[in-house]
Short mmCIF file of C-alpha atoms (C1' of nucleotides) in Angstrom, two decimals:
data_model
loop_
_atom_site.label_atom_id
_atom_site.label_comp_id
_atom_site.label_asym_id
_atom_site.label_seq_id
_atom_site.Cartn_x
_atom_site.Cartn_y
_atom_site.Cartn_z
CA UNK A 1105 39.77 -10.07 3.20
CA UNK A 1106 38.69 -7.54 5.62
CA UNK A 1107 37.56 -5.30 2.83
CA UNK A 1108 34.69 -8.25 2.16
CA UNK A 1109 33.23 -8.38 5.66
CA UNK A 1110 33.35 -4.65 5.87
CA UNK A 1111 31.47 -4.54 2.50
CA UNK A 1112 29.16 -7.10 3.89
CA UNK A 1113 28.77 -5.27 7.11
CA UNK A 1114 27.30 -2.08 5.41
CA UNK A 1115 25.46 -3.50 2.95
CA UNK A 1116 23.58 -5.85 5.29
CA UNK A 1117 23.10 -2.22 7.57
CA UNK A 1118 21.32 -0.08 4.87
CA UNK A 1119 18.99 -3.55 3.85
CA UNK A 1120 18.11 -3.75 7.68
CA UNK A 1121 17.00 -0.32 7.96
CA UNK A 1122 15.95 0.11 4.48
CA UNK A 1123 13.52 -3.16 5.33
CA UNK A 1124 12.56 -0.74 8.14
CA UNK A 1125 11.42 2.15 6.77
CA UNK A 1126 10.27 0.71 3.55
CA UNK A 1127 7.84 -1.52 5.87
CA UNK A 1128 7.23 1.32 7.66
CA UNK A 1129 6.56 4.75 4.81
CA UNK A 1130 5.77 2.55 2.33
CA UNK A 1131 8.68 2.18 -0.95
CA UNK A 1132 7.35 4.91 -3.19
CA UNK A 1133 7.10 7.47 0.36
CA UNK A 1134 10.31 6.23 1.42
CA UNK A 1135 13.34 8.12 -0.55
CA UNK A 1136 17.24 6.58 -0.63
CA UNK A 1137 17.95 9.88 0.94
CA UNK A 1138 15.18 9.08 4.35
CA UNK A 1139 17.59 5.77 4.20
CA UNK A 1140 21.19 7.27 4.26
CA UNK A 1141 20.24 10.02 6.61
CA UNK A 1142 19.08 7.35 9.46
CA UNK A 1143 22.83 5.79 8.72
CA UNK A 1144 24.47 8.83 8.40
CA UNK A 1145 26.05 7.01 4.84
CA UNK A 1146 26.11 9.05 1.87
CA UNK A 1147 24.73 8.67 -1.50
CA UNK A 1148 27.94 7.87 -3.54
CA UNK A 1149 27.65 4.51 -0.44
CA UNK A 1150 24.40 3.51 -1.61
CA UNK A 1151 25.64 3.62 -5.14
CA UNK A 1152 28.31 1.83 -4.85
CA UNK A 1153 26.67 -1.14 -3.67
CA UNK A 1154 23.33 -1.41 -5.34
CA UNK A 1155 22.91 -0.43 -8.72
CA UNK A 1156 19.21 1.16 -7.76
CA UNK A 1157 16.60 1.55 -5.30
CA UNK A 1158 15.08 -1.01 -7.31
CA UNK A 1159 17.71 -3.37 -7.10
CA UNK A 1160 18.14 -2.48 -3.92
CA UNK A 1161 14.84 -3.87 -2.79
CA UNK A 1162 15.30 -6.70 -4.45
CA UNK A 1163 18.42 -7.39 -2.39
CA UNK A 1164 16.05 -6.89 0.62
CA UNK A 1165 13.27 -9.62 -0.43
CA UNK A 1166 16.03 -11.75 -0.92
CA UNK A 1167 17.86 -11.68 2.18
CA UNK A 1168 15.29 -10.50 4.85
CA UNK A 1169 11.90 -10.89 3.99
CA UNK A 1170 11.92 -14.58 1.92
CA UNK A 1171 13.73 -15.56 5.80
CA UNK A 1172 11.25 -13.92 8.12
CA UNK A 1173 8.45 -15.81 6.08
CA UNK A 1174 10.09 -18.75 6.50
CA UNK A 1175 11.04 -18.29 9.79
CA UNK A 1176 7.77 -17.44 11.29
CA UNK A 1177 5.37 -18.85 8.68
CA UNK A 1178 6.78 -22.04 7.47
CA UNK A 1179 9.55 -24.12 9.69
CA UNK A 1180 7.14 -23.91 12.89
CA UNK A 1181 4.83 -25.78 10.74
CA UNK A 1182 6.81 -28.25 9.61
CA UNK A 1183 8.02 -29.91 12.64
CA UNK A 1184 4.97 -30.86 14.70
CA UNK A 1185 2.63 -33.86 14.19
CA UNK A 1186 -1.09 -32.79 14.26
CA UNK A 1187 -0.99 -29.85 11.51
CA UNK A 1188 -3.94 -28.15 13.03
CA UNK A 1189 -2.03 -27.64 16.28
CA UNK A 1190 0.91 -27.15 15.00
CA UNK A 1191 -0.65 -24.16 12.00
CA UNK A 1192 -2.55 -22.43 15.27
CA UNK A 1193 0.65 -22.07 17.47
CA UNK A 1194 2.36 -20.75 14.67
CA UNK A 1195 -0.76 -18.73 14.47
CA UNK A 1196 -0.95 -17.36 17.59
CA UNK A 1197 2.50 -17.12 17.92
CA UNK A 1198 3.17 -15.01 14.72
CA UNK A 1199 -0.28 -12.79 15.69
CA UNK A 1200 1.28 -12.37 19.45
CA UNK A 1201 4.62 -10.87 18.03
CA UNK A 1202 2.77 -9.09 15.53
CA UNK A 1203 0.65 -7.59 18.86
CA UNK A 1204 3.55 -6.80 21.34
CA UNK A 1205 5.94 -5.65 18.23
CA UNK A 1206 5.26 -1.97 18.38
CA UNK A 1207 6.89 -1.58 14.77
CA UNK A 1208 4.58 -3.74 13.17
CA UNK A 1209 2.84 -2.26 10.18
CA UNK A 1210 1.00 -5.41 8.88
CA UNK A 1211 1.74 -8.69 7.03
CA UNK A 1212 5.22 -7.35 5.31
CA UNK A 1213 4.23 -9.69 2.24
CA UNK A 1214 0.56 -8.08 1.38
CA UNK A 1215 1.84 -4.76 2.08
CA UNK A 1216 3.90 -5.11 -0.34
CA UNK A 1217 2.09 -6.98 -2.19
CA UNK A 1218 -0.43 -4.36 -2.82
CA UNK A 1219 2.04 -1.54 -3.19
CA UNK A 1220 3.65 -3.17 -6.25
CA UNK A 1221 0.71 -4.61 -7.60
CA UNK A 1222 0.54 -3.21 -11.49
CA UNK A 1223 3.01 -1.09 -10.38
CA UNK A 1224 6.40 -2.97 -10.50
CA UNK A 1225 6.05 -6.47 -12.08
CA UNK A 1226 8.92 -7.75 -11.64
CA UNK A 1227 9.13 -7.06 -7.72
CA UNK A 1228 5.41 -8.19 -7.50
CA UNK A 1229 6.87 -11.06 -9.31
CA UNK A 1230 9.48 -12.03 -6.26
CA UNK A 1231 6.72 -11.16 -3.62
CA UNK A 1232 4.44 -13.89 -5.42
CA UNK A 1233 7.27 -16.35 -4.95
CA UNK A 1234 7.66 -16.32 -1.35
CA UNK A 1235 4.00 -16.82 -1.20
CA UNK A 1236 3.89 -20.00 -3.41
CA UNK A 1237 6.76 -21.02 -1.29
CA UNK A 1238 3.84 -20.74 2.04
CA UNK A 1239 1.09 -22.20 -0.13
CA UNK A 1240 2.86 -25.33 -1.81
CA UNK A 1241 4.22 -26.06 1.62
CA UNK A 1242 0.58 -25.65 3.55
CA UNK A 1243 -0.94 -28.07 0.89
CA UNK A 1244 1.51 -30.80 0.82
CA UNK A 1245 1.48 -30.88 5.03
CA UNK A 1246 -2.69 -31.15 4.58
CA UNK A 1247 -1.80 -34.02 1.84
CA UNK A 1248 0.46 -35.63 4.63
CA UNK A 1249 -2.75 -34.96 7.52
CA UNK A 1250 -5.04 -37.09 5.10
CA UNK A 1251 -2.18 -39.90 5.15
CA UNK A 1252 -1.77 -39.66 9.02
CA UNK A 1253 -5.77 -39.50 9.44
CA UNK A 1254 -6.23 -35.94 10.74
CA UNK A 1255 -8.08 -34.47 7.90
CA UNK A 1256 -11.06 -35.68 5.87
CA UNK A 1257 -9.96 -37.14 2.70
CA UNK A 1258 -12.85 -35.32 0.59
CA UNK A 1259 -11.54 -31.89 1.52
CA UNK A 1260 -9.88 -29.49 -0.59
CA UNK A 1261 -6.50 -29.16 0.17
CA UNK A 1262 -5.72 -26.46 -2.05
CA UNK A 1263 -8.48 -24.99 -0.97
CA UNK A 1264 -8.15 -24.79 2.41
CA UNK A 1265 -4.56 -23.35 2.18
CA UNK A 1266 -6.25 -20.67 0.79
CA UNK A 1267 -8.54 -19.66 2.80
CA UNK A 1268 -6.22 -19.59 5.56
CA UNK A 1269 -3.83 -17.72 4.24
CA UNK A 1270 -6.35 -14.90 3.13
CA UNK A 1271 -7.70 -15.48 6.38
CA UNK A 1272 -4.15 -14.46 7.53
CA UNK A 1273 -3.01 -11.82 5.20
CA UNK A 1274 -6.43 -10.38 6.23
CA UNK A 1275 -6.50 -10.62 10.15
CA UNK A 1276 -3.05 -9.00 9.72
CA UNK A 1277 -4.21 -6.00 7.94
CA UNK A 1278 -6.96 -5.03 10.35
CA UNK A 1279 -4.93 -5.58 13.25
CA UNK A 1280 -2.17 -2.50 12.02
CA UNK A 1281 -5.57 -0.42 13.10
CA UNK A 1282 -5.07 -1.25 16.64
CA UNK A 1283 -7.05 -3.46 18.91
CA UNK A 1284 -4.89 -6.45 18.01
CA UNK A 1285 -5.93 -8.37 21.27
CA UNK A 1286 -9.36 -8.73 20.63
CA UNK A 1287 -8.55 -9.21 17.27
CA UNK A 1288 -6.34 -11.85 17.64
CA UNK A 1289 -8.40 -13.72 19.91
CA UNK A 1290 -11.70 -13.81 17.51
CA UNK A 1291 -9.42 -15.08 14.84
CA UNK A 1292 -8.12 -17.80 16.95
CA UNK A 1293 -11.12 -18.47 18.40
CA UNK A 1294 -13.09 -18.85 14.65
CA UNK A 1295 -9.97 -20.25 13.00
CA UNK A 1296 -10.58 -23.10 15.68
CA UNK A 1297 -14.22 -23.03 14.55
CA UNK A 1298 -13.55 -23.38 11.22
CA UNK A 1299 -10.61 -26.28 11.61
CA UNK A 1300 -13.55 -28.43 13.57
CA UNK A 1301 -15.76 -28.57 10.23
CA UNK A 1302 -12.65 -30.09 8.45
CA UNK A 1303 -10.60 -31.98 10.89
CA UNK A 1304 -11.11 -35.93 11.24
CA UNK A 1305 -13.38 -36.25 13.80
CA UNK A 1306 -12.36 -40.31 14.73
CA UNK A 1307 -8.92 -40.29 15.03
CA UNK A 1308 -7.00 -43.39 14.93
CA UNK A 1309 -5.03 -42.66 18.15
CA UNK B 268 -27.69 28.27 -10.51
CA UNK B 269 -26.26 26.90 -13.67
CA UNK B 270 -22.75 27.95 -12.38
CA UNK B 271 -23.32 25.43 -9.26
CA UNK B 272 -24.85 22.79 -11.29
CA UNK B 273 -21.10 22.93 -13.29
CA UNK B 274 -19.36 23.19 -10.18
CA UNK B 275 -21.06 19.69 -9.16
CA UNK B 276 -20.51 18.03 -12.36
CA UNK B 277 -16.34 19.14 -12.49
CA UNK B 278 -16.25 17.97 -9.20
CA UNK B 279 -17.30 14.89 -9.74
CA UNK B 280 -15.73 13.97 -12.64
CA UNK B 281 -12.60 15.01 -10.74
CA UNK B 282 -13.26 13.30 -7.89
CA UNK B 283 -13.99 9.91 -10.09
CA UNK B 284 -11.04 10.21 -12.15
CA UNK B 285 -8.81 10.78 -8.79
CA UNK B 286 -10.29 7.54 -7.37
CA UNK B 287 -9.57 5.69 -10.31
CA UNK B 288 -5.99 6.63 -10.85
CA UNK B 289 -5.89 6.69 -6.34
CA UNK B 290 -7.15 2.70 -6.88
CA UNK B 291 -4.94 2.18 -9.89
CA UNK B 292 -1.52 3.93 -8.59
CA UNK B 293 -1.90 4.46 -4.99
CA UNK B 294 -2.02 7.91 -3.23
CA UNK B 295 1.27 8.71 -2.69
CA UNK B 296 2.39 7.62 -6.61
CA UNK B 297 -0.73 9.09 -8.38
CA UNK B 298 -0.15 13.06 -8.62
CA UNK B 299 -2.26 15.56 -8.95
CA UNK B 300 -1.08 17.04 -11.85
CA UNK B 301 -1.45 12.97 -13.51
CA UNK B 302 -5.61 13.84 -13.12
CA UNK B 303 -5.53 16.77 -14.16
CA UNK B 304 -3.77 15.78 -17.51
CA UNK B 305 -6.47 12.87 -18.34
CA UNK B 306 -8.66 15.42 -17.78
CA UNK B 307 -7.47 18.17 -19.43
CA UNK B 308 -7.97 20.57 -16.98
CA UNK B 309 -5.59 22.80 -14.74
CA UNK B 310 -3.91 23.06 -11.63
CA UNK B 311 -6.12 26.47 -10.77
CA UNK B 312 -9.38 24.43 -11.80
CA UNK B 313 -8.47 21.85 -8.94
CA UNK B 314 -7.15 24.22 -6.13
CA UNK B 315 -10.25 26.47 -6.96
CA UNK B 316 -12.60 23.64 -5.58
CA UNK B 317 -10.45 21.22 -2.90
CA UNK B 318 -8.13 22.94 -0.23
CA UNK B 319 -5.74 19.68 -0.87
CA UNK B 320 -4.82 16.90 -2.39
CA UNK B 321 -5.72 15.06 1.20
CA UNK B 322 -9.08 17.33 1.15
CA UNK B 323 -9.03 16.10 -1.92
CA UNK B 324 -8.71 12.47 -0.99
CA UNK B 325 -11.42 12.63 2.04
CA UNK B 326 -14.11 13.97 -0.14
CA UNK B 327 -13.48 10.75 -2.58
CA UNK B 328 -13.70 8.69 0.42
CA UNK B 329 -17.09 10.68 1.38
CA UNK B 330 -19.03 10.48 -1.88
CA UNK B 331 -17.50 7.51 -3.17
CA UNK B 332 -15.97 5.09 -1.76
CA UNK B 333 -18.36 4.97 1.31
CA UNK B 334 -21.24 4.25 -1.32
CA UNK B 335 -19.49 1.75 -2.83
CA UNK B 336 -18.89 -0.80 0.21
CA UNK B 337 -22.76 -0.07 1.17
CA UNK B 338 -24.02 -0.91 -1.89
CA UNK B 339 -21.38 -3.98 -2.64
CA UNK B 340 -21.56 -5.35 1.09
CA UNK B 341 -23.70 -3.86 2.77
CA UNK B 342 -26.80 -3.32 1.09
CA UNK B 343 -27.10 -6.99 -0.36
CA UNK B 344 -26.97 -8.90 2.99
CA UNK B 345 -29.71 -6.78 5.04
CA UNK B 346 -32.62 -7.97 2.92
CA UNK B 347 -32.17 -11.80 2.16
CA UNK B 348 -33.41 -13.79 5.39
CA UNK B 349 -31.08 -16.47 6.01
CA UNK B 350 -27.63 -14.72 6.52
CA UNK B 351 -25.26 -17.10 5.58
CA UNK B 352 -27.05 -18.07 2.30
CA UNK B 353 -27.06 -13.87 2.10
CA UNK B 354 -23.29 -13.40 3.06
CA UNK B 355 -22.84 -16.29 0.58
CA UNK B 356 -24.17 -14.44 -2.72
CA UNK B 357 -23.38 -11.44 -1.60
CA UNK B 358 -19.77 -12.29 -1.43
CA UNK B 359 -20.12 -14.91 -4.20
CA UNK B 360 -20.99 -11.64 -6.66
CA UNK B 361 -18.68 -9.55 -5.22
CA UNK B 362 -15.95 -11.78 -5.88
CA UNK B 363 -16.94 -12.30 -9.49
CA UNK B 364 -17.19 -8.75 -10.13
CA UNK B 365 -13.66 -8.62 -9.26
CA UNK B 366 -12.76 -11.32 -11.26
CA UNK B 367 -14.51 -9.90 -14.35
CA UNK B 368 -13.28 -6.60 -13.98
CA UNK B 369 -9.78 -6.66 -15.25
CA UNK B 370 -9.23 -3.42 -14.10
CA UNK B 371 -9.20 -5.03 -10.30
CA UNK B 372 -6.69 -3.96 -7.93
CA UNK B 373 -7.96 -5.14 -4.53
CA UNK B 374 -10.48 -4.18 -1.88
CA UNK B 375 -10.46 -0.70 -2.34
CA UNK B 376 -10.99 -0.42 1.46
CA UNK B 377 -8.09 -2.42 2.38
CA UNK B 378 -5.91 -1.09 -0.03
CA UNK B 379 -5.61 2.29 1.64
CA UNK B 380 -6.11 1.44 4.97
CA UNK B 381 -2.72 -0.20 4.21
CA UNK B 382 -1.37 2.80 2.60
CA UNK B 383 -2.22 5.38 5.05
CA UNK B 384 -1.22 3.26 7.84
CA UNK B 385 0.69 5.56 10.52
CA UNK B 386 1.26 7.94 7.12
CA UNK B 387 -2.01 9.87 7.76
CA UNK B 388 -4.33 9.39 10.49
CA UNK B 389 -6.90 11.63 9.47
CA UNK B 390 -7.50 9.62 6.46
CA UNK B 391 -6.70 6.42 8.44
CA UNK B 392 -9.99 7.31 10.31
CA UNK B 393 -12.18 7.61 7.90
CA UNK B 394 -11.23 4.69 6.77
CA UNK B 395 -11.51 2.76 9.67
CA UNK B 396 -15.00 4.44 10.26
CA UNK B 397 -16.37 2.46 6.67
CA UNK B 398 -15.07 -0.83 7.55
CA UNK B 399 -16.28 -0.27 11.59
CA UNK B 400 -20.02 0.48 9.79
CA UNK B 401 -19.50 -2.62 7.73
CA UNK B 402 -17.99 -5.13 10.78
CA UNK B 403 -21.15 -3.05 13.41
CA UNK B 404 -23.58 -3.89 10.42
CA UNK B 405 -22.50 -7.97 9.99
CA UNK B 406 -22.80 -7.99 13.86
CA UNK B 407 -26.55 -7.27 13.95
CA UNK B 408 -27.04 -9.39 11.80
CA UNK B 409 -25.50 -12.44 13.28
CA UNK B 410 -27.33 -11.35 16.53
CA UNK B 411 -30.57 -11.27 14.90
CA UNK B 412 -29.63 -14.71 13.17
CA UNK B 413 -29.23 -16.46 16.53
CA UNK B 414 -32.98 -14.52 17.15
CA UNK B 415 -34.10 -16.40 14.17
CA UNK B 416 -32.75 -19.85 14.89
CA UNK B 417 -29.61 -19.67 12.16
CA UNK B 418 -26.91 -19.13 14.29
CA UNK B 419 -25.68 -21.36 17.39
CA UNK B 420 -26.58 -19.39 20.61
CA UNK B 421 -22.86 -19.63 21.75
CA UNK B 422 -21.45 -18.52 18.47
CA UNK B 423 -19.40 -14.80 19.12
CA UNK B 424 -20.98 -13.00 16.56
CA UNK B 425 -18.31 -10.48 17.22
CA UNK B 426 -15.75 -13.00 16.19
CA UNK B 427 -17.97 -14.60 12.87
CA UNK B 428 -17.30 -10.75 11.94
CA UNK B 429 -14.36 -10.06 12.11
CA UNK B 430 -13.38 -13.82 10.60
CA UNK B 431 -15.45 -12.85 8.01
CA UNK B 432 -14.10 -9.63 6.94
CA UNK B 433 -10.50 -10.59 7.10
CA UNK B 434 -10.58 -13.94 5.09
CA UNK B 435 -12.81 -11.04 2.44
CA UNK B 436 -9.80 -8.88 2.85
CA UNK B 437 -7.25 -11.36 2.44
CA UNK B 438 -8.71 -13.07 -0.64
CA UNK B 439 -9.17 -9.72 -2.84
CA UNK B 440 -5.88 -9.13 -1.82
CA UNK B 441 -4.37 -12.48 -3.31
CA UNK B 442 -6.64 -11.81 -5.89
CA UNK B 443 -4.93 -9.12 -7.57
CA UNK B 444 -2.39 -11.40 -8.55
CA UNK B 445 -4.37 -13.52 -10.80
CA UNK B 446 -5.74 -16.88 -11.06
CA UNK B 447 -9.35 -15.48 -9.91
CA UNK B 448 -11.55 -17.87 -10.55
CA UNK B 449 -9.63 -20.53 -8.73
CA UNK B 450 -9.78 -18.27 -5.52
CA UNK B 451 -13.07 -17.58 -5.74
CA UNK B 452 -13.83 -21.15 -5.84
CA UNK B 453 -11.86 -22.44 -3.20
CA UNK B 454 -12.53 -19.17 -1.05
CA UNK B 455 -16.45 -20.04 -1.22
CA UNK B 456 -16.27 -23.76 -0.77
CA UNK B 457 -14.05 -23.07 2.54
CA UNK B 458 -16.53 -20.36 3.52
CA UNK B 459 -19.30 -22.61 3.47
CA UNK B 460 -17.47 -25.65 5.13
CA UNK B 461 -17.13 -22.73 7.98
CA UNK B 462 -20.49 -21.58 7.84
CA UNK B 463 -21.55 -24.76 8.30
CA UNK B 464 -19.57 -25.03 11.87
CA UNK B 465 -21.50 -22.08 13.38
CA UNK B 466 -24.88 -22.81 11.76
CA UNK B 467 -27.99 -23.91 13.84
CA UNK B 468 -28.06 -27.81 12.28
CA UNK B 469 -31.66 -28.38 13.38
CA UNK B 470 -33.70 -25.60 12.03
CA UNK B 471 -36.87 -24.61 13.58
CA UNK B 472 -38.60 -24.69 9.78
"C1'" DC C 675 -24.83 48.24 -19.60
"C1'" DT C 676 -21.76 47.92 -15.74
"C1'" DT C 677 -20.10 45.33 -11.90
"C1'" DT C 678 -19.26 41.34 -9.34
"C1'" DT C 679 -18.65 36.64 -8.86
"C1'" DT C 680 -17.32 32.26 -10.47
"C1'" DA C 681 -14.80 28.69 -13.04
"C1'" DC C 682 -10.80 28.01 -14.93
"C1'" DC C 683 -5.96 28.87 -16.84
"C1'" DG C 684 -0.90 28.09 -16.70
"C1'" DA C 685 3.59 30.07 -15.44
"C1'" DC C 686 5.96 29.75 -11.45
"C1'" DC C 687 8.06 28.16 -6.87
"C1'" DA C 688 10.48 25.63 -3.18
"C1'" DA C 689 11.25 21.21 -1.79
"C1'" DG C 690 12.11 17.00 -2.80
"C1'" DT C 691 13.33 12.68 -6.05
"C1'" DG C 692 16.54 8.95 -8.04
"C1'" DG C 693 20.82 8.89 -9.91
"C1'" DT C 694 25.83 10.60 -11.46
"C1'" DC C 695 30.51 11.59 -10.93
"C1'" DG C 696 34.96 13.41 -9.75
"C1'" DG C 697 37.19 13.14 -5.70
"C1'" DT C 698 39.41 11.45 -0.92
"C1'" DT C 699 41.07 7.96 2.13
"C1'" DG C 700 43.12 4.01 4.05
"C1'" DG C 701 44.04 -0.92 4.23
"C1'" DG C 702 46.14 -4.75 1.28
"C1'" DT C 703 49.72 -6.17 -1.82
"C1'" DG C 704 54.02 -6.05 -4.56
"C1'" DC D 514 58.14 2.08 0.28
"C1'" DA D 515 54.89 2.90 -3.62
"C1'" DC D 516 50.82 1.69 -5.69
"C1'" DC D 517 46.07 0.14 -6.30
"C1'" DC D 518 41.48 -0.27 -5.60
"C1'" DA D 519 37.46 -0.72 -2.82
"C1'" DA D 520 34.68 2.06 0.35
"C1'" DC D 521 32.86 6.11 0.89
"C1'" DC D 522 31.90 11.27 0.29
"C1'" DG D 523 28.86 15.11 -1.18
"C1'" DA D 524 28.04 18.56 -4.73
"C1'" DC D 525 25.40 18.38 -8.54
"C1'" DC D 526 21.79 17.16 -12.23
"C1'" DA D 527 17.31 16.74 -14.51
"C1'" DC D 528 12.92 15.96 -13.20
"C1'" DT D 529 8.64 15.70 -10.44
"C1'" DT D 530 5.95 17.09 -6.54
"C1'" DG D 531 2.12 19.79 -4.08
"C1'" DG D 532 0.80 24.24 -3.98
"C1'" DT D 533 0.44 29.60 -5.27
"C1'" DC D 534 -1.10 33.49 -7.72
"C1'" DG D 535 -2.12 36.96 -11.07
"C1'" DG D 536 -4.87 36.79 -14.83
"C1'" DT D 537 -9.14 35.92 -18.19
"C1'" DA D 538 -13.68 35.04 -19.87
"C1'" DA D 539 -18.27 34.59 -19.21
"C1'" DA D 540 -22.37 34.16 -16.59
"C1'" DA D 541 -25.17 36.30 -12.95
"C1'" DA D 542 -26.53 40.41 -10.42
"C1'" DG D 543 -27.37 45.19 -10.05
#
DNA sequence: CTTTTTACCGACCAAGTGGTCGGTTGGGTG
DNA sequence: CACCCAACCGACCACTTGGTCGGTAAAAAG
């Protein structure tokens, strides 16, 4: 029974750091090798537990990245009672970490995103998923704000999922260029703007 | 002269290929020999006239790619009066060129200013430099909208910018994975529900 | 007409790449 | 104790990569 947690052990290692430097190089700039070095594992390791690099990475969506999305994008949602509050803490929250994080490349799902597009189908395929997962639960929380009075029944909530979340994915992508604080206070600060135009002005408190 | 005329002309039809198959495969996966083979040409014709495949890369960026975001977002909004209704088209027509062009693989700008993140900074910079042209260019704009009576006096224009450019950036990049038209339409209808939260309501007409 | 310069060719190279495979080791089980 | 099998090793393979270099043909210069 040891065997299993050992097996466990090291496979969960070489996702971590394979998450790591894939985020980091890039997959295509990132070879198995640049992996197993880091670990000091060998090939015949790697091998033995994943049947490719492909596969591989598919192990990694599964297990890391479809958690830190929900994690830091979803279940803060969730929980609190005025959605607009509750989708710029998460906000700010994710954009702060993001900021002090000094390994942070970017939104892990765009990068990706973009580096499979066309290229790898069936990966871009999984990637999609986990952001359906972050649309489908943004709209049915702006369904549940027109119920509890918060958001203007004509609007678009479809719509408005979208735009935040390329709002988002975008914010994300400039901030990898440095500057984040500035950045991440305009955002806020229009995000805020933006919510105003949409939000319920006469709330039945 | 003829001989430099030719020059020019293989240049440029290298340098147009590269950016296609660049766009299509990203940097790192497109090689050079892959050009060279759609273009039936050799590995001596390319090293004869770039240093590189990065010298390669930055003289693309030079003559191409920094023509293409004037022309596609720059350009178009310095001549309409109103901004908004200006940003509006401008974006409105870039969008639908992006839908219509099935050979769309995301803002070109964004796409690898994600790739070359911490993997080149030479290249990273000249990046940067196009979209700091592009975010220096909507700034001046906004300042000369509050000028004209569009824009609310206590508006950030720094902040409408960079708002701006990352919902752009994050919408081309969802874009990419289909279901355009849908985007585009809830991207515009949110962008004008925005708009409308900054705008000067009582125009001095 | 000779000489030089230019555009281009393509075999070649060292350094990687993802992936294979025969082997070693050590804990678990009979 | 013997045996098995999972975990792991690392040399090796075919292939691709960016880049070099000696050569050629033809246009321009003298």
């Amino acid at each position: 029974m040891d065997k299993n947690l050992k097996r466990m052990a090291t496979m969960h290692r070489m996702q971590v750091k394979g998450l790591e430097l894939f985020y980091q190089n890039g997959y295509y700039n990132t070879s198995v090798d640049d992996i197993l070095k880091s670990l000091s594992l060998s090939k015949g390791a790697f091998y033995h537990h994943f049947q490719s690099k492909e596969d591989f990475f598919i192990s990694i969506i599964q297990n890391l990245i479809v958690q830190k999305v929900y994690a830091v994008l979803i279940e803060p949602v969730e929980k609190c009672d005025n959605p607009f509050r509750a989708i710029e803490s998460c906000f700010e929250n994710a954009l702060e970490t993001a900021e002090h994080n000094n390994m942070d490349f970017g939104f892990i799902l765009s990068n990706f995103m973009t580096e499979f597009n066309r290229r790898n189908p069936e990966i871009s395929k999984y990637l999609k998923d986990i952001y359906k997962v972050w649309e489908v639960n943004l709209v049915s929380i702006f369904q549940k704000a027109k119920t509890d009075g918060y958001l203007e029944r004509h609007v678009d909530s479809e719509a408005v999922a979208t735009y935040l979340i390329s709002s988002y994915i975008g914010i994300r992508t400039l901030m990898v260029e440095g500057n984040c604080k500035a950045l991440r206070y305009q955002y806020m600060q229009q995000l805020k703007a933006y919510f105003k135009s949409i939000e319920q002005s006469n709330l039945v408190s």
